[in-house]
């Protein structure tokens, strides 16, 4: 069975500071990894995904993530955050034989303060 | 182009009632998945449909059912509602049958409140 653990439920940070949102996964097969963002009262928007190849993945809005197979991690980073980055962030995993099933973590609430 | 649309946006029901939620995928997308997001938690997979056939089912009771129509739109039905069914129900579509790596595009969700 696959699972995802987001290590921080809330991350407060000041504007223009760097941020890292941590995600660890568990799986017995090769995985695909995703980060989604959810703004208040909205659905999920894909930030970035790792399917294969380069372990450093760049996404939208200046976010990037690094796949670390030995650590089974897929941490999300941004060098300088803006107020508009305040949202809930979800890490998710799937695999080839799981079809359309995404397994999500519990979410990390990023709060950017001026 | 329109994204994934869901209706209604909000719904209030009482325990024991039945509810039907609707989803229209992005034009050209043939796969639809449903997720339940309870407040404060990540989304949980309920169903995936492709070409009108169920291709995946999560750990939900038989009170939950779904179907996909020839135009690829989908309905999620929940019978005998319980207080614990209160959640945001998200629909996601993808271009082809879900193979794990296909990007899923999410709709805004339907907020269901059960009193």
mmCIF file with all atom_site columns, N, CA and C in Angstrom, chain A residues 32 34 36 38 43-44 46 49 51 90 94-96 99-102 104-106, chain B residues 33 35 37 40-43 45 48 88 90 98-101 103-104 106-108:
data_model
loop_
_atom_site.group_PDB
_atom_site.id
_atom_site.type_symbol
_atom_site.label_atom_id
_atom_site.label_alt_id
_atom_site.label_comp_id
_atom_site.label_asym_id
_atom_site.label_entity_id
_atom_site.label_seq_id
_atom_site.pdbx_PDB_ins_code
_atom_site.Cartn_x
_atom_site.Cartn_y
_atom_site.Cartn_z
_atom_site.occupancy
_atom_site.B_iso_or_equiv
_atom_site.pdbx_formal_charge
_atom_site.auth_seq_id
_atom_site.auth_comp_id
_atom_site.auth_asym_id
_atom_site.auth_atom_id
_atom_site.pdbx_PDB_model_num
ATOM 1   N N  . UNK A 1 32  ? 4.881   8.018  -9.108  1.00 0.00 ? 32  UNK A N  1
ATOM 2   C CA . UNK A 1 32  ? 4.809   9.354  -9.683  1.00 0.00 ? 32  UNK A CA 1
ATOM 3   C C  . UNK A 1 32  ? 4.391   10.274 -8.540  1.00 0.00 ? 32  UNK A C  1
ATOM 4   N N  . UNK A 1 34  ? 3.359   14.296 -7.066  1.00 0.00 ? 34  UNK A N  1
ATOM 5   C CA . UNK A 1 34  ? 2.701   15.539 -7.443  1.00 0.00 ? 34  UNK A CA 1
ATOM 6   C C  . UNK A 1 34  ? 2.613   16.471 -6.235  1.00 0.00 ? 34  UNK A C  1
ATOM 7   N N  . UNK A 1 36  ? 0.031   19.706 -5.305  1.00 0.00 ? 36  UNK A N  1
ATOM 8   C CA . UNK A 1 36  ? -1.126  20.505 -5.678  1.00 0.00 ? 36  UNK A CA 1
ATOM 9   C C  . UNK A 1 36  ? -1.278  21.650 -4.679  1.00 0.00 ? 36  UNK A C  1
ATOM 10  N N  . UNK A 1 38  ? -4.230  24.415 -3.105  1.00 0.00 ? 38  UNK A N  1
ATOM 11  C CA . UNK A 1 38  ? -5.667  24.683 -2.989  1.00 0.00 ? 38  UNK A CA 1
ATOM 12  C C  . UNK A 1 38  ? -5.865  26.018 -2.290  1.00 0.00 ? 38  UNK A C  1
ATOM 13  N N  . UNK A 1 43  ? -10.872 24.407 -5.967  1.00 0.00 ? 43  UNK A N  1
ATOM 14  C CA . UNK A 1 43  ? -10.375 23.055 -6.193  1.00 0.00 ? 43  UNK A CA 1
ATOM 15  C C  . UNK A 1 43  ? -8.859  23.029 -6.158  1.00 0.00 ? 43  UNK A C  1
ATOM 16  N N  . UNK A 1 44  ? -8.290  21.936 -6.614  1.00 0.00 ? 44  UNK A N  1
ATOM 17  C CA . UNK A 1 44  ? -6.847  21.745 -6.588  1.00 0.00 ? 44  UNK A CA 1
ATOM 18  C C  . UNK A 1 44  ? -6.219  22.142 -7.924  1.00 0.00 ? 44  UNK A C  1
ATOM 19  N N  . UNK A 1 46  ? -2.536  21.875 -10.067 1.00 0.00 ? 46  UNK A N  1
ATOM 20  C CA . UNK A 1 46  ? -1.246  21.202 -10.091 1.00 0.00 ? 46  UNK A CA 1
ATOM 21  C C  . UNK A 1 46  ? -0.110  22.219 -10.125 1.00 0.00 ? 46  UNK A C  1
ATOM 22  N N  . UNK A 1 49  ? 5.057   18.089 -11.072 1.00 0.00 ? 49  UNK A N  1
ATOM 23  C CA . UNK A 1 49  ? 4.984   16.635 -10.989 1.00 0.00 ? 49  UNK A CA 1
ATOM 24  C C  . UNK A 1 49  ? 6.335   16.023 -11.328 1.00 0.00 ? 49  UNK A C  1
ATOM 25  N N  . UNK A 1 51  ? 7.682   12.489 -12.857 1.00 0.00 ? 51  UNK A N  1
ATOM 26  C CA . UNK A 1 51  ? 7.330   11.222 -13.490 1.00 0.00 ? 51  UNK A CA 1
ATOM 27  C C  . UNK A 1 51  ? 8.562   10.345 -13.659 1.00 0.00 ? 51  UNK A C  1
ATOM 28  N N  . UNK A 1 90  ? -0.829  20.237 -1.046  1.00 0.00 ? 90  UNK A N  1
ATOM 29  C CA . UNK A 1 90  ? -0.976  18.797 -0.905  1.00 0.00 ? 90  UNK A CA 1
ATOM 30  C C  . UNK A 1 90  ? 0.044   18.073 -1.757  1.00 0.00 ? 90  UNK A C  1
ATOM 31  N N  . UNK A 1 94  ? 1.056   8.482  -6.994  1.00 0.00 ? 94  UNK A N  1
ATOM 32  C CA . UNK A 1 94  ? 0.337   7.452  -7.735  1.00 0.00 ? 94  UNK A CA 1
ATOM 33  C C  . UNK A 1 94  ? 1.378   6.517  -8.330  1.00 0.00 ? 94  UNK A C  1
ATOM 34  N N  . UNK A 1 95  ? 0.905   5.446  -8.950  1.00 0.00 ? 95  UNK A N  1
ATOM 35  C CA . UNK A 1 95  ? 1.812   4.531  -9.630  1.00 0.00 ? 95  UNK A CA 1
ATOM 36  C C  . UNK A 1 95  ? 1.134   3.987  -10.866 1.00 0.00 ? 95  UNK A C  1
ATOM 37  N N  . UNK A 1 96  ? 1.902   3.356  -11.708 1.00 0.00 ? 96  UNK A N  1
ATOM 38  C CA . UNK A 1 96  ? 1.386   2.928  -13.005 1.00 0.00 ? 96  UNK A CA 1
ATOM 39  C C  . UNK A 1 96  ? 0.187   2.009  -12.864 1.00 0.00 ? 96  UNK A C  1
ATOM 40  N N  . UNK A 1 99  ? -3.870  3.257  -11.769 1.00 0.00 ? 99  UNK A N  1
ATOM 41  C CA . UNK A 1 99  ? -4.817  3.954  -12.615 1.00 0.00 ? 99  UNK A CA 1
ATOM 42  C C  . UNK A 1 99  ? -4.929  5.412  -12.239 1.00 0.00 ? 99  UNK A C  1
ATOM 43  N N  . UNK A 1 100 ? -6.151  5.886  -12.079 1.00 0.00 ? 100 UNK A N  1
ATOM 44  C CA . UNK A 1 100 ? -6.357  7.299  -11.797 1.00 0.00 ? 100 UNK A CA 1
ATOM 45  C C  . UNK A 1 100 ? -6.346  7.636  -10.329 1.00 0.00 ? 100 UNK A C  1
ATOM 46  N N  . UNK A 1 101 ? -5.920  6.718  -9.485  1.00 0.00 ? 101 UNK A N  1
ATOM 47  C CA . UNK A 1 101 ? -6.003  6.927  -8.045  1.00 0.00 ? 101 UNK A CA 1
ATOM 48  C C  . UNK A 1 101 ? -4.801  7.722  -7.551  1.00 0.00 ? 101 UNK A C  1
ATOM 49  N N  . UNK A 1 102 ? -5.072  8.901  -7.019  1.00 0.00 ? 102 UNK A N  1
ATOM 50  C CA . UNK A 1 102 ? -4.063  9.700  -6.348  1.00 0.00 ? 102 UNK A CA 1
ATOM 51  C C  . UNK A 1 102 ? -4.235  9.525  -4.844  1.00 0.00 ? 102 UNK A C  1
ATOM 52  N N  . UNK A 1 104 ? -3.288  11.257 -1.375  1.00 0.00 ? 104 UNK A N  1
ATOM 53  C CA . UNK A 1 104 ? -2.864  12.558 -0.903  1.00 0.00 ? 104 UNK A CA 1
ATOM 54  C C  . UNK A 1 104 ? -2.378  12.505 0.543   1.00 0.00 ? 104 UNK A C  1
ATOM 55  N N  . UNK A 1 105 ? -1.490  13.451 0.851   1.00 0.00 ? 105 UNK A N  1
ATOM 56  C CA . UNK A 1 105 ? -1.141  13.696 2.232   1.00 0.00 ? 105 UNK A CA 1
ATOM 57  C C  . UNK A 1 105 ? -2.212  14.549 2.902   1.00 0.00 ? 105 UNK A C  1
ATOM 58  N N  . UNK A 1 106 ? -1.980  14.851 4.192   1.00 0.00 ? 106 UNK A N  1
ATOM 59  C CA . UNK A 1 106 ? -2.971  15.590 4.964   1.00 0.00 ? 106 UNK A CA 1
ATOM 60  C C  . UNK A 1 106 ? -2.979  17.075 4.647   1.00 0.00 ? 106 UNK A C  1
ATOM 61  N N  . UNK B 2 33  ? -12.605 11.108 -12.237 1.00 0.00 ? 33  UNK B N  1
ATOM 62  C CA . UNK B 2 33  ? -12.403 10.543 -10.905 1.00 0.00 ? 33  UNK B CA 1
ATOM 63  C C  . UNK B 2 33  ? -13.111 11.412 -9.880  1.00 0.00 ? 33  UNK B C  1
ATOM 64  N N  . UNK B 2 35  ? -13.319 12.433 -5.643  1.00 0.00 ? 35  UNK B N  1
ATOM 65  C CA . UNK B 2 35  ? -12.603 12.444 -4.373  1.00 0.00 ? 35  UNK B CA 1
ATOM 66  C C  . UNK B 2 35  ? -13.472 13.112 -3.312  1.00 0.00 ? 35  UNK B C  1
ATOM 67  N N  . UNK B 2 37  ? -13.140 15.239 0.232   1.00 0.00 ? 37  UNK B N  1
ATOM 68  C CA . UNK B 2 37  ? -12.201 15.970 1.074   1.00 0.00 ? 37  UNK B CA 1
ATOM 69  C C  . UNK B 2 37  ? -12.927 16.462 2.325   1.00 0.00 ? 37  UNK B C  1
ATOM 70  N N  . UNK B 2 40  ? -10.031 19.768 6.755   1.00 0.00 ? 40  UNK B N  1
ATOM 71  C CA . UNK B 2 40  ? -8.768  19.576 7.448   1.00 0.00 ? 40  UNK B CA 1
ATOM 72  C C  . UNK B 2 40  ? -7.974  18.366 7.001   1.00 0.00 ? 40  UNK B C  1
ATOM 73  N N  . UNK B 2 41  ? -8.451  17.661 5.972   1.00 0.00 ? 41  UNK B N  1
ATOM 74  C CA . UNK B 2 41  ? -7.750  16.469 5.491   1.00 0.00 ? 41  UNK B CA 1
ATOM 75  C C  . UNK B 2 41  ? -7.496  16.564 3.990   1.00 0.00 ? 41  UNK B C  1
ATOM 76  N N  . UNK B 2 42  ? -6.653  15.680 3.510   1.00 0.00 ? 42  UNK B N  1
ATOM 77  C CA . UNK B 2 42  ? -6.421  15.598 2.084   1.00 0.00 ? 42  UNK B CA 1
ATOM 78  C C  . UNK B 2 42  ? -7.551  14.846 1.398   1.00 0.00 ? 42  UNK B C  1
ATOM 79  N N  . UNK B 2 43  ? -7.693  15.036 0.087   1.00 0.00 ? 43  UNK B N  1
ATOM 80  C CA . UNK B 2 43  ? -8.738  14.317 -0.658  1.00 0.00 ? 43  UNK B CA 1
ATOM 81  C C  . UNK B 2 43  ? -8.523  12.807 -0.614  1.00 0.00 ? 43  UNK B C  1
ATOM 82  N N  . UNK B 2 45  ? -9.703  9.177  -2.559  1.00 0.00 ? 45  UNK B N  1
ATOM 83  C CA . UNK B 2 45  ? -10.220 8.643  -3.811  1.00 0.00 ? 45  UNK B CA 1
ATOM 84  C C  . UNK B 2 45  ? -11.485 7.831  -3.577  1.00 0.00 ? 45  UNK B C  1
ATOM 85  N N  . UNK B 2 48  ? -13.027 5.968  -10.073 1.00 0.00 ? 48  UNK B N  1
ATOM 86  C CA . UNK B 2 48  ? -12.556 6.428  -11.362 1.00 0.00 ? 48  UNK B CA 1
ATOM 87  C C  . UNK B 2 48  ? -13.359 5.736  -12.446 1.00 0.00 ? 48  UNK B C  1
ATOM 88  N N  . UNK B 2 88  ? -16.190 18.303 1.044   1.00 0.00 ? 88  UNK B N  1
ATOM 89  C CA . UNK B 2 88  ? -16.073 18.865 -0.293  1.00 0.00 ? 88  UNK B CA 1
ATOM 90  C C  . UNK B 2 88  ? -15.847 17.691 -1.244  1.00 0.00 ? 88  UNK B C  1
ATOM 91  N N  . UNK B 2 90  ? -14.813 16.499 -4.837  1.00 0.00 ? 90  UNK B N  1
ATOM 92  C CA . UNK B 2 90  ? -14.047 16.987 -5.975  1.00 0.00 ? 90  UNK B CA 1
ATOM 93  C C  . UNK B 2 90  ? -14.124 16.000 -7.130  1.00 0.00 ? 90  UNK B C  1
ATOM 94  N N  . UNK B 2 98  ? -6.673  6.670  -16.667 1.00 0.00 ? 98  UNK B N  1
ATOM 95  C CA . UNK B 2 98  ? -5.654  6.973  -15.679 1.00 0.00 ? 98  UNK B CA 1
ATOM 96  C C  . UNK B 2 98  ? -4.567  5.922  -15.659 1.00 0.00 ? 98  UNK B C  1
ATOM 97  N N  . UNK B 2 99  ? -3.353  6.317  -15.912 1.00 0.00 ? 99  UNK B N  1
ATOM 98  C CA . UNK B 2 99  ? -2.230  5.394  -15.838 1.00 0.00 ? 99  UNK B CA 1
ATOM 99  C C  . UNK B 2 99  ? -1.210  5.908  -14.835 1.00 0.00 ? 99  UNK B C  1
ATOM 100 N N  . UNK B 2 100 ? -1.703  6.641  -13.878 1.00 0.00 ? 100 UNK B N  1
ATOM 101 C CA . UNK B 2 100 ? -0.832  7.090  -12.809 1.00 0.00 ? 100 UNK B CA 1
ATOM 102 C C  . UNK B 2 100 ? -0.094  8.365  -13.135 1.00 0.00 ? 100 UNK B C  1
ATOM 103 N N  . UNK B 2 101 ? 0.388   8.479  -14.364 1.00 0.00 ? 101 UNK B N  1
ATOM 104 C CA . UNK B 2 101 ? 1.168   9.654  -14.709 1.00 0.00 ? 101 UNK B CA 1
ATOM 105 C C  . UNK B 2 101 ? 0.362   10.718 -15.451 1.00 0.00 ? 101 UNK B C  1
ATOM 106 N N  . UNK B 2 103 ? -1.976  13.709 -15.947 1.00 0.00 ? 103 UNK B N  1
ATOM 107 C CA . UNK B 2 103 ? -2.362  14.817 -15.093 1.00 0.00 ? 103 UNK B CA 1
ATOM 108 C C  . UNK B 2 103 ? -3.862  14.836 -14.926 1.00 0.00 ? 103 UNK B C  1
ATOM 109 N N  . UNK B 2 104 ? -4.309  15.026 -13.703 1.00 0.00 ? 104 UNK B N  1
ATOM 110 C CA . UNK B 2 104 ? -5.724  15.160 -13.420 1.00 0.00 ? 104 UNK B CA 1
ATOM 111 C C  . UNK B 2 104 ? -6.032  16.629 -13.153 1.00 0.00 ? 104 UNK B C  1
ATOM 112 N N  . UNK B 2 106 ? -8.705  19.280 -11.679 1.00 0.00 ? 106 UNK B N  1
ATOM 113 C CA . UNK B 2 106 ? -9.772  19.266 -10.686 1.00 0.00 ? 106 UNK B CA 1
ATOM 114 C C  . UNK B 2 106 ? -10.778 20.392 -10.897 1.00 0.00 ? 106 UNK B C  1
ATOM 115 N N  . UNK B 2 107 ? -12.030 20.091 -10.590 1.00 0.00 ? 107 UNK B N  1
ATOM 116 C CA . UNK B 2 107 ? -13.063 21.099 -10.553 1.00 0.00 ? 107 UNK B CA 1
ATOM 117 C C  . UNK B 2 107 ? -13.073 21.817 -9.208  1.00 0.00 ? 107 UNK B C  1
ATOM 118 N N  . UNK B 2 108 ? -13.950 22.802 -9.055  1.00 0.00 ? 108 UNK B N  1
ATOM 119 C CA . UNK B 2 108 ? -14.004 23.597 -7.829  1.00 0.00 ? 108 UNK B CA 1
ATOM 120 C C  . UNK B 2 108 ? -14.646 22.865 -6.658  1.00 0.00 ? 108 UNK B C  1
#
